[in-house]
Amino acid sequence: MKDLMSLFYRKLLTAALTLFLCVEWGPLNAERSRWGIASGDPFVKEVVLTFDDGPREHGMQELMAVLGEHGIHATFFLVGKFAERYAPITLSLAAAGHEIANHSYTHPKLYTLWVEKIMREAERCDEVVEALGLRKTRFLRPPGGSFNIKIFNAMRRMGLRLGLWSLNSADYTGRPTEEIVHLVTRSVKPGTVVLMHSGVPNTVTALPQIIRELHAQGYHFVRLEDLWNGGRT
Ligand SMILES: [Zn+2]
């Protein structure tokens, strides 16, 4: 009976430890802090457009054209294997002045991995960017925005910062253009970081209206690193 109880407690401890290490934390809304950024100064009319999961085979030229027409620099969280596969697109994003940030190499659920694997995912993405002669990025956005203590640990060792968001456009759900426009233009506040995705046609068609409306409201568009550095550059 005693053995049975100790086995029970051992199992309970293992289960608790597994839960602690593997359960996802977040996404988290937080102001700029030591570990990362999810939004900016709530009194400055700046907004950041972030695009995840690119570069994609299709839709990138259209996306870059819209941003270019309006003179906007955005932040692209790239998946390393796509940045490698579509290297010319990666290079043109950087050449257009957009910020290239880290979204892992294969887009796994990072919170389920061990620290070394998490670091390898982030490093491989950085290596692709560096091999293309581009500047190594400061921000990591874990796929899904979920993170835990292992991800913090990996980031601390690598000197990376979390780059999160404060407004989810949910463009990946296939919602119509008008819904994306309304959600974003009604919800943006000073310092908002908007989550969008590369290669979503409705996002590209929504952007001109979003940009025009927010410009009319007096907003400036900046990159995440500009927000981190305290404003427009
Ligand atoms: Zn993603």
mmCIF file of C-alpha atoms and ligand atoms in Angstrom:
data_model
loop_
_atom_site.group_PDB
_atom_site.id
_atom_site.type_symbol
_atom_site.label_atom_id
_atom_site.label_comp_id
_atom_site.label_asym_id
_atom_site.label_seq_id
_atom_site.Cartn_x
_atom_site.Cartn_y
_atom_site.Cartn_z
ATOM 1 C CA MET A 1 0.000 0.000 0.000
ATOM 2 C CA LYS A 2 2.860 2.343 0.903
ATOM 3 C CA ASP A 3 4.536 1.568 -2.428
ATOM 4 C CA LEU A 4 1.267 2.220 -4.206
ATOM 5 C CA MET A 5 0.942 5.629 -2.532
ATOM 6 C CA SER A 6 4.497 6.634 -3.381
ATOM 7 C CA LEU A 7 3.921 5.547 -6.994
ATOM 8 C CA PHE A 8 0.766 7.665 -7.005
ATOM 9 C CA TYR A 9 2.635 10.740 -5.707
ATOM 10 C CA ARG A 10 5.460 10.201 -8.207
ATOM 11 C CA LYS A 11 2.947 10.038 -11.051
ATOM 12 C CA LEU A 12 1.193 13.131 -9.711
ATOM 13 C CA LEU A 13 4.485 15.028 -9.540
ATOM 14 C CA THR A 14 5.420 13.979 -13.093
ATOM 15 C CA ALA A 15 2.003 15.043 -14.373
ATOM 16 C CA ALA A 16 2.270 18.427 -12.608
ATOM 17 C CA LEU A 17 5.773 18.986 -14.001
ATOM 18 C CA THR A 18 4.701 18.045 -17.528
ATOM 19 C CA LEU A 19 1.744 20.393 -17.282
ATOM 20 C CA PHE A 20 3.978 23.230 -16.058
ATOM 21 C CA LEU A 21 6.503 22.755 -18.851
ATOM 22 C CA CYS A 22 4.201 22.044 -21.759
ATOM 23 C CA VAL A 23 1.066 24.036 -21.158
ATOM 24 C CA GLU A 24 0.875 27.143 -23.273
ATOM 25 C CA TRP A 25 0.890 30.567 -21.684
ATOM 26 C CA GLY A 26 -0.550 33.484 -23.518
ATOM 27 C CA PRO A 27 -1.015 35.102 -25.900
ATOM 28 C CA LEU A 28 -0.386 37.890 -23.477
ATOM 29 C CA ASN A 29 -1.278 41.522 -23.760
ATOM 30 C CA ALA A 30 1.333 43.665 -22.182
ATOM 31 C CA GLU A 31 3.014 46.992 -22.557
ATOM 32 C CA ARG A 32 6.606 47.219 -23.625
ATOM 33 C CA SER A 33 8.771 45.485 -21.079
ATOM 34 C CA ARG A 34 12.147 43.882 -20.586
ATOM 35 C CA TRP A 35 11.064 40.615 -22.201
ATOM 36 C CA GLY A 36 9.269 41.963 -25.237
ATOM 37 C CA ILE A 37 6.545 44.123 -26.638
ATOM 38 C CA ALA A 38 2.880 43.707 -27.495
ATOM 39 C CA SER A 39 1.851 47.351 -27.840
ATOM 40 C CA GLY A 40 3.311 50.839 -27.679
ATOM 41 C CA ASP A 41 2.743 54.167 -25.987
ATOM 42 C CA PRO A 42 -1.015 54.532 -25.350
ATOM 43 C CA PHE A 43 -0.722 58.299 -25.859
ATOM 44 C CA VAL A 44 1.073 58.290 -29.219
ATOM 45 C CA LYS A 45 -0.906 57.694 -32.397
ATOM 46 C CA GLU A 46 1.346 55.020 -33.813
ATOM 47 C CA VAL A 47 0.278 51.635 -35.140
ATOM 48 C CA VAL A 48 2.290 48.628 -36.300
ATOM 49 C CA LEU A 49 1.150 46.238 -39.022
ATOM 50 C CA THR A 50 2.707 42.799 -38.574
ATOM 51 C CA PHE A 51 2.448 39.996 -41.128
ATOM 52 C CA ASP A 52 3.090 36.410 -40.050
ATOM 53 C CA ASP A 53 3.897 33.159 -41.840
ATOM 54 C CA GLY A 54 5.517 34.581 -44.975
ATOM 55 C CA PRO A 55 7.007 34.823 -47.365
ATOM 56 C CA ARG A 56 4.374 33.010 -49.375
ATOM 57 C CA GLU A 57 4.580 31.984 -52.997
ATOM 58 C CA HIS A 58 1.558 34.089 -53.930
ATOM 59 C CA GLY A 59 0.256 37.471 -52.922
ATOM 60 C CA MET A 60 3.498 39.021 -51.653
ATOM 61 C CA GLN A 61 4.013 41.403 -54.588
ATOM 62 C CA GLU A 62 0.467 42.704 -54.177
ATOM 63 C CA LEU A 63 0.981 43.151 -50.427
ATOM 64 C CA MET A 64 4.282 44.974 -50.911
ATOM 65 C CA ALA A 65 2.724 47.151 -53.625
ATOM 66 C CA VAL A 66 -0.055 48.358 -51.293
ATOM 67 C CA LEU A 67 2.388 49.116 -48.483
ATOM 68 C CA GLY A 68 4.778 50.805 -50.922
ATOM 69 C CA GLU A 69 2.039 52.981 -52.441
ATOM 70 C CA HIS A 70 1.289 54.393 -49.001
ATOM 71 C CA GLY A 71 4.933 54.643 -47.917
ATOM 72 C CA ILE A 72 4.412 52.224 -45.032
ATOM 73 C CA HIS A 73 7.065 50.073 -43.404
ATOM 74 C CA ALA A 74 5.715 46.974 -41.667
ATOM 75 C CA THR A 75 7.118 44.071 -39.663
ATOM 76 C CA PHE A 76 7.211 40.614 -41.259
ATOM 77 C CA PHE A 77 7.549 37.597 -38.985
ATOM 78 C CA LEU A 78 9.029 35.123 -41.422
ATOM 79 C CA VAL A 79 9.069 31.343 -41.229
ATOM 80 C CA GLY A 80 12.734 30.449 -41.879
ATOM 81 C CA LYS A 81 12.078 27.622 -44.355
ATOM 82 C CA PHE A 82 9.884 29.914 -46.452
ATOM 83 C CA ALA A 83 12.387 32.778 -46.216
ATOM 84 C CA GLU A 84 14.932 30.309 -47.616
ATOM 85 C CA ARG A 85 12.634 28.872 -50.318
ATOM 86 C CA TYR A 86 11.490 32.292 -51.488
ATOM 87 C CA ALA A 87 14.777 34.106 -50.916
ATOM 88 C CA PRO A 88 14.200 36.767 -53.629
ATOM 89 C CA ILE A 89 10.958 37.784 -51.875
ATOM 90 C CA THR A 90 12.740 37.927 -48.512
ATOM 91 C CA LEU A 91 15.374 40.180 -50.057
ATOM 92 C CA SER A 92 12.779 42.473 -51.626
ATOM 93 C CA LEU A 93 10.923 42.798 -48.300
ATOM 94 C CA ALA A 94 14.138 43.949 -46.626
ATOM 95 C CA ALA A 95 15.056 46.195 -49.563
ATOM 96 C CA ALA A 96 11.649 47.891 -49.268
ATOM 97 C CA GLY A 97 12.478 48.827 -45.662
ATOM 98 C CA HIS A 98 10.303 46.282 -43.902
ATOM 99 C CA GLU A 99 11.495 44.723 -40.680
ATOM 100 C CA ILE A 100 12.375 41.027 -40.921
ATOM 101 C CA ALA A 101 11.597 39.205 -37.690
ATOM 102 C CA ASN A 102 11.793 35.616 -36.483
ATOM 103 C CA HIS A 103 8.793 33.261 -36.558
ATOM 104 C CA SER A 104 10.855 30.021 -36.142
ATOM 105 C CA TYR A 105 12.175 27.808 -38.951
ATOM 106 C CA THR A 106 9.374 25.238 -39.390
ATOM 107 C CA HIS A 107 6.476 26.887 -37.488
ATOM 108 C CA PRO A 108 6.038 24.216 -34.768
ATOM 109 C CA LYS A 109 4.202 24.694 -31.472
ATOM 110 C CA LEU A 110 7.355 25.941 -29.732
ATOM 111 C CA TYR A 111 5.886 25.541 -26.239
ATOM 112 C CA THR A 112 5.825 21.763 -26.688
ATOM 113 C CA LEU A 113 9.568 21.569 -27.454
ATOM 114 C CA TRP A 114 12.573 21.422 -25.142
ATOM 115 C CA VAL A 115 14.752 24.489 -24.754
ATOM 116 C CA GLU A 116 17.509 23.272 -27.110
ATOM 117 C CA LYS A 117 14.987 22.532 -29.863
ATOM 118 C CA ILE A 118 13.348 25.928 -29.382
ATOM 119 C CA MET A 119 16.743 27.602 -29.701
ATOM 120 C CA ARG A 120 17.526 25.582 -32.824
ATOM 121 C CA GLU A 121 14.236 26.653 -34.433
ATOM 122 C CA ALA A 122 14.989 30.319 -33.757
ATOM 123 C CA GLU A 123 18.669 29.990 -34.746
ATOM 124 C CA ARG A 124 17.868 28.314 -38.067
ATOM 125 C CA CYS A 125 15.522 31.170 -38.965
ATOM 126 C CA ASP A 126 18.242 33.692 -38.025
ATOM 127 C CA GLU A 127 20.801 31.748 -40.064
ATOM 128 C CA VAL A 128 18.654 32.020 -43.205
ATOM 129 C CA VAL A 129 18.318 35.761 -42.718
ATOM 130 C CA GLU A 130 22.045 36.177 -42.086
ATOM 131 C CA ALA A 131 23.002 33.992 -45.082
ATOM 132 C CA LEU A 132 21.024 36.412 -47.258
ATOM 133 C CA GLY A 133 23.134 39.246 -45.861
ATOM 134 C CA LEU A 134 20.236 40.756 -43.946
ATOM 135 C CA ARG A 135 20.287 42.150 -40.440
ATOM 136 C CA LYS A 136 19.656 39.646 -37.660
ATOM 137 C CA THR A 137 16.396 40.340 -35.926
ATOM 138 C CA ARG A 138 15.660 41.058 -32.298
ATOM 139 C CA PHE A 139 12.072 39.844 -32.117
ATOM 140 C CA LEU A 140 10.715 36.320 -31.954
ATOM 141 C CA ARG A 141 7.011 35.626 -32.321
ATOM 142 C CA PRO A 142 6.330 32.025 -31.324
ATOM 143 C CA PRO A 143 3.786 30.415 -33.675
ATOM 144 C CA GLY A 144 0.299 31.032 -32.305
ATOM 145 C CA GLY A 145 1.747 33.636 -29.926
ATOM 146 C CA SER A 146 1.869 31.003 -27.188
ATOM 147 C CA PHE A 147 4.867 30.855 -24.891
ATOM 148 C CA ASN A 148 6.042 29.353 -21.645
ATOM 149 C CA ILE A 149 9.075 29.246 -19.371
ATOM 150 C CA LYS A 150 11.105 27.143 -21.836
ATOM 151 C CA ILE A 151 10.615 29.737 -24.571
ATOM 152 C CA PHE A 152 11.623 32.515 -22.155
ATOM 153 C CA ASN A 153 14.692 30.519 -21.250
ATOM 154 C CA ALA A 154 15.676 30.008 -24.905
ATOM 155 C CA MET A 155 15.088 33.688 -25.687
ATOM 156 C CA ARG A 156 17.121 34.847 -22.709
ATOM 157 C CA ARG A 157 20.062 32.725 -23.851
ATOM 158 C CA MET A 158 19.771 34.076 -27.395
ATOM 159 C CA GLY A 159 19.098 37.707 -26.508
ATOM 160 C CA LEU A 160 15.750 37.629 -28.309
ATOM 161 C CA ARG A 161 12.636 39.594 -27.349
ATOM 162 C CA LEU A 162 9.030 38.501 -27.666
ATOM 163 C CA GLY A 163 7.218 40.359 -30.416
ATOM 164 C CA LEU A 164 3.504 39.921 -29.766
ATOM 165 C CA TRP A 165 0.405 41.854 -30.805
ATOM 166 C CA SER A 166 -2.512 43.636 -29.195
ATOM 167 C CA LEU A 167 -5.083 43.342 -32.004
ATOM 168 C CA ASN A 168 -5.794 40.133 -33.895
ATOM 169 C CA SER A 169 -7.348 40.805 -37.308
ATOM 170 C CA ALA A 170 -8.212 37.070 -37.546
ATOM 171 C CA ASP A 171 -7.595 37.367 -41.286
ATOM 172 C CA TYR A 172 -6.534 33.687 -41.350
ATOM 173 C CA THR A 173 -10.143 32.620 -40.714
ATOM 174 C CA GLY A 174 -11.176 33.588 -44.238
ATOM 175 C CA ARG A 175 -13.302 36.510 -43.083
ATOM 176 C CA PRO A 176 -14.416 38.949 -45.787
ATOM 177 C CA THR A 177 -12.479 42.113 -46.608
ATOM 178 C CA GLU A 178 -15.110 44.411 -45.081
ATOM 179 C CA GLU A 179 -14.996 42.556 -41.756
ATOM 180 C CA ILE A 180 -11.220 42.899 -41.581
ATOM 181 C CA VAL A 181 -11.514 46.616 -42.365
ATOM 182 C CA HIS A 182 -14.172 47.197 -39.705
ATOM 183 C CA LEU A 183 -12.460 45.165 -37.016
ATOM 184 C CA VAL A 184 -9.124 46.897 -37.454
ATOM 185 C CA THR A 185 -10.309 50.472 -37.987
ATOM 186 C CA ARG A 186 -12.756 50.298 -35.052
ATOM 187 C CA SER A 187 -10.336 48.664 -32.643
ATOM 188 C CA VAL A 188 -7.021 50.416 -33.263
ATOM 189 C CA LYS A 189 -5.859 52.602 -30.391
ATOM 190 C CA PRO A 190 -2.577 54.492 -29.999
ATOM 191 C CA GLY A 191 0.238 51.934 -29.787
ATOM 192 C CA THR A 192 -1.723 49.026 -31.274
ATOM 193 C CA VAL A 193 0.230 46.175 -32.869
ATOM 194 C CA VAL A 194 -1.991 44.461 -35.464
ATOM 195 C CA LEU A 195 -1.621 40.767 -36.277
ATOM 196 C CA MET A 196 -2.152 39.953 -39.951
ATOM 197 C CA HIS A 197 -0.828 37.269 -42.281
ATOM 198 C CA SER A 198 1.145 37.134 -45.495
ATOM 199 C CA GLY A 199 -0.542 35.613 -48.535
ATOM 200 C CA VAL A 200 -4.154 36.307 -47.488
ATOM 201 C CA PRO A 201 -5.979 37.911 -50.458
ATOM 202 C CA ASN A 202 -8.659 39.574 -48.280
ATOM 203 C CA THR A 203 -5.944 41.212 -46.184
ATOM 204 C CA VAL A 204 -4.407 42.774 -49.277
ATOM 205 C CA THR A 205 -7.790 44.125 -50.424
ATOM 206 C CA ALA A 206 -8.575 45.379 -46.899
ATOM 207 C CA LEU A 207 -5.320 47.264 -46.455
ATOM 208 C CA PRO A 208 -5.926 50.351 -48.642
ATOM 209 C CA GLN A 209 -9.141 51.139 -46.714
ATOM 210 C CA ILE A 210 -7.500 50.456 -43.352
ATOM 211 C CA ILE A 211 -4.530 52.668 -44.181
ATOM 212 C CA ARG A 212 -6.675 55.521 -45.540
ATOM 213 C CA GLU A 213 -9.006 55.423 -42.534
ATOM 214 C CA LEU A 214 -6.214 55.307 -39.952
ATOM 215 C CA HIS A 215 -4.266 58.038 -41.725
ATOM 216 C CA ALA A 216 -7.438 60.165 -41.619
ATOM 217 C CA GLN A 217 -7.612 59.514 -37.863
ATOM 218 C CA GLY A 218 -4.056 60.846 -37.543
ATOM 219 C CA TYR A 219 -2.156 57.563 -37.120
ATOM 220 C CA HIS A 220 1.400 56.912 -38.273
ATOM 221 C CA PHE A 221 2.558 53.450 -39.257
ATOM 222 C CA VAL A 222 5.832 52.249 -37.770
ATOM 223 C CA ARG A 223 7.706 48.962 -37.431
ATOM 224 C CA LEU A 224 7.873 46.987 -34.213
ATOM 225 C CA GLU A 225 11.493 47.949 -33.646
ATOM 226 C CA ASP A 226 10.552 51.625 -34.013
ATOM 227 C CA LEU A 227 7.936 51.143 -31.306
ATOM 228 C CA TRP A 228 10.533 49.410 -29.127
ATOM 229 C CA ASN A 229 12.990 52.231 -29.695
ATOM 230 C CA GLY A 230 10.414 54.740 -28.588
ATOM 231 C CA GLY A 231 8.765 56.023 -31.742
ATOM 232 C CA ARG A 232 9.143 56.960 -35.350
ATOM 233 C CA THR A 233 12.523 56.819 -37.057
HETATM 234 ZN ZN ZN B 1 2.376 31.743 -37.564
#
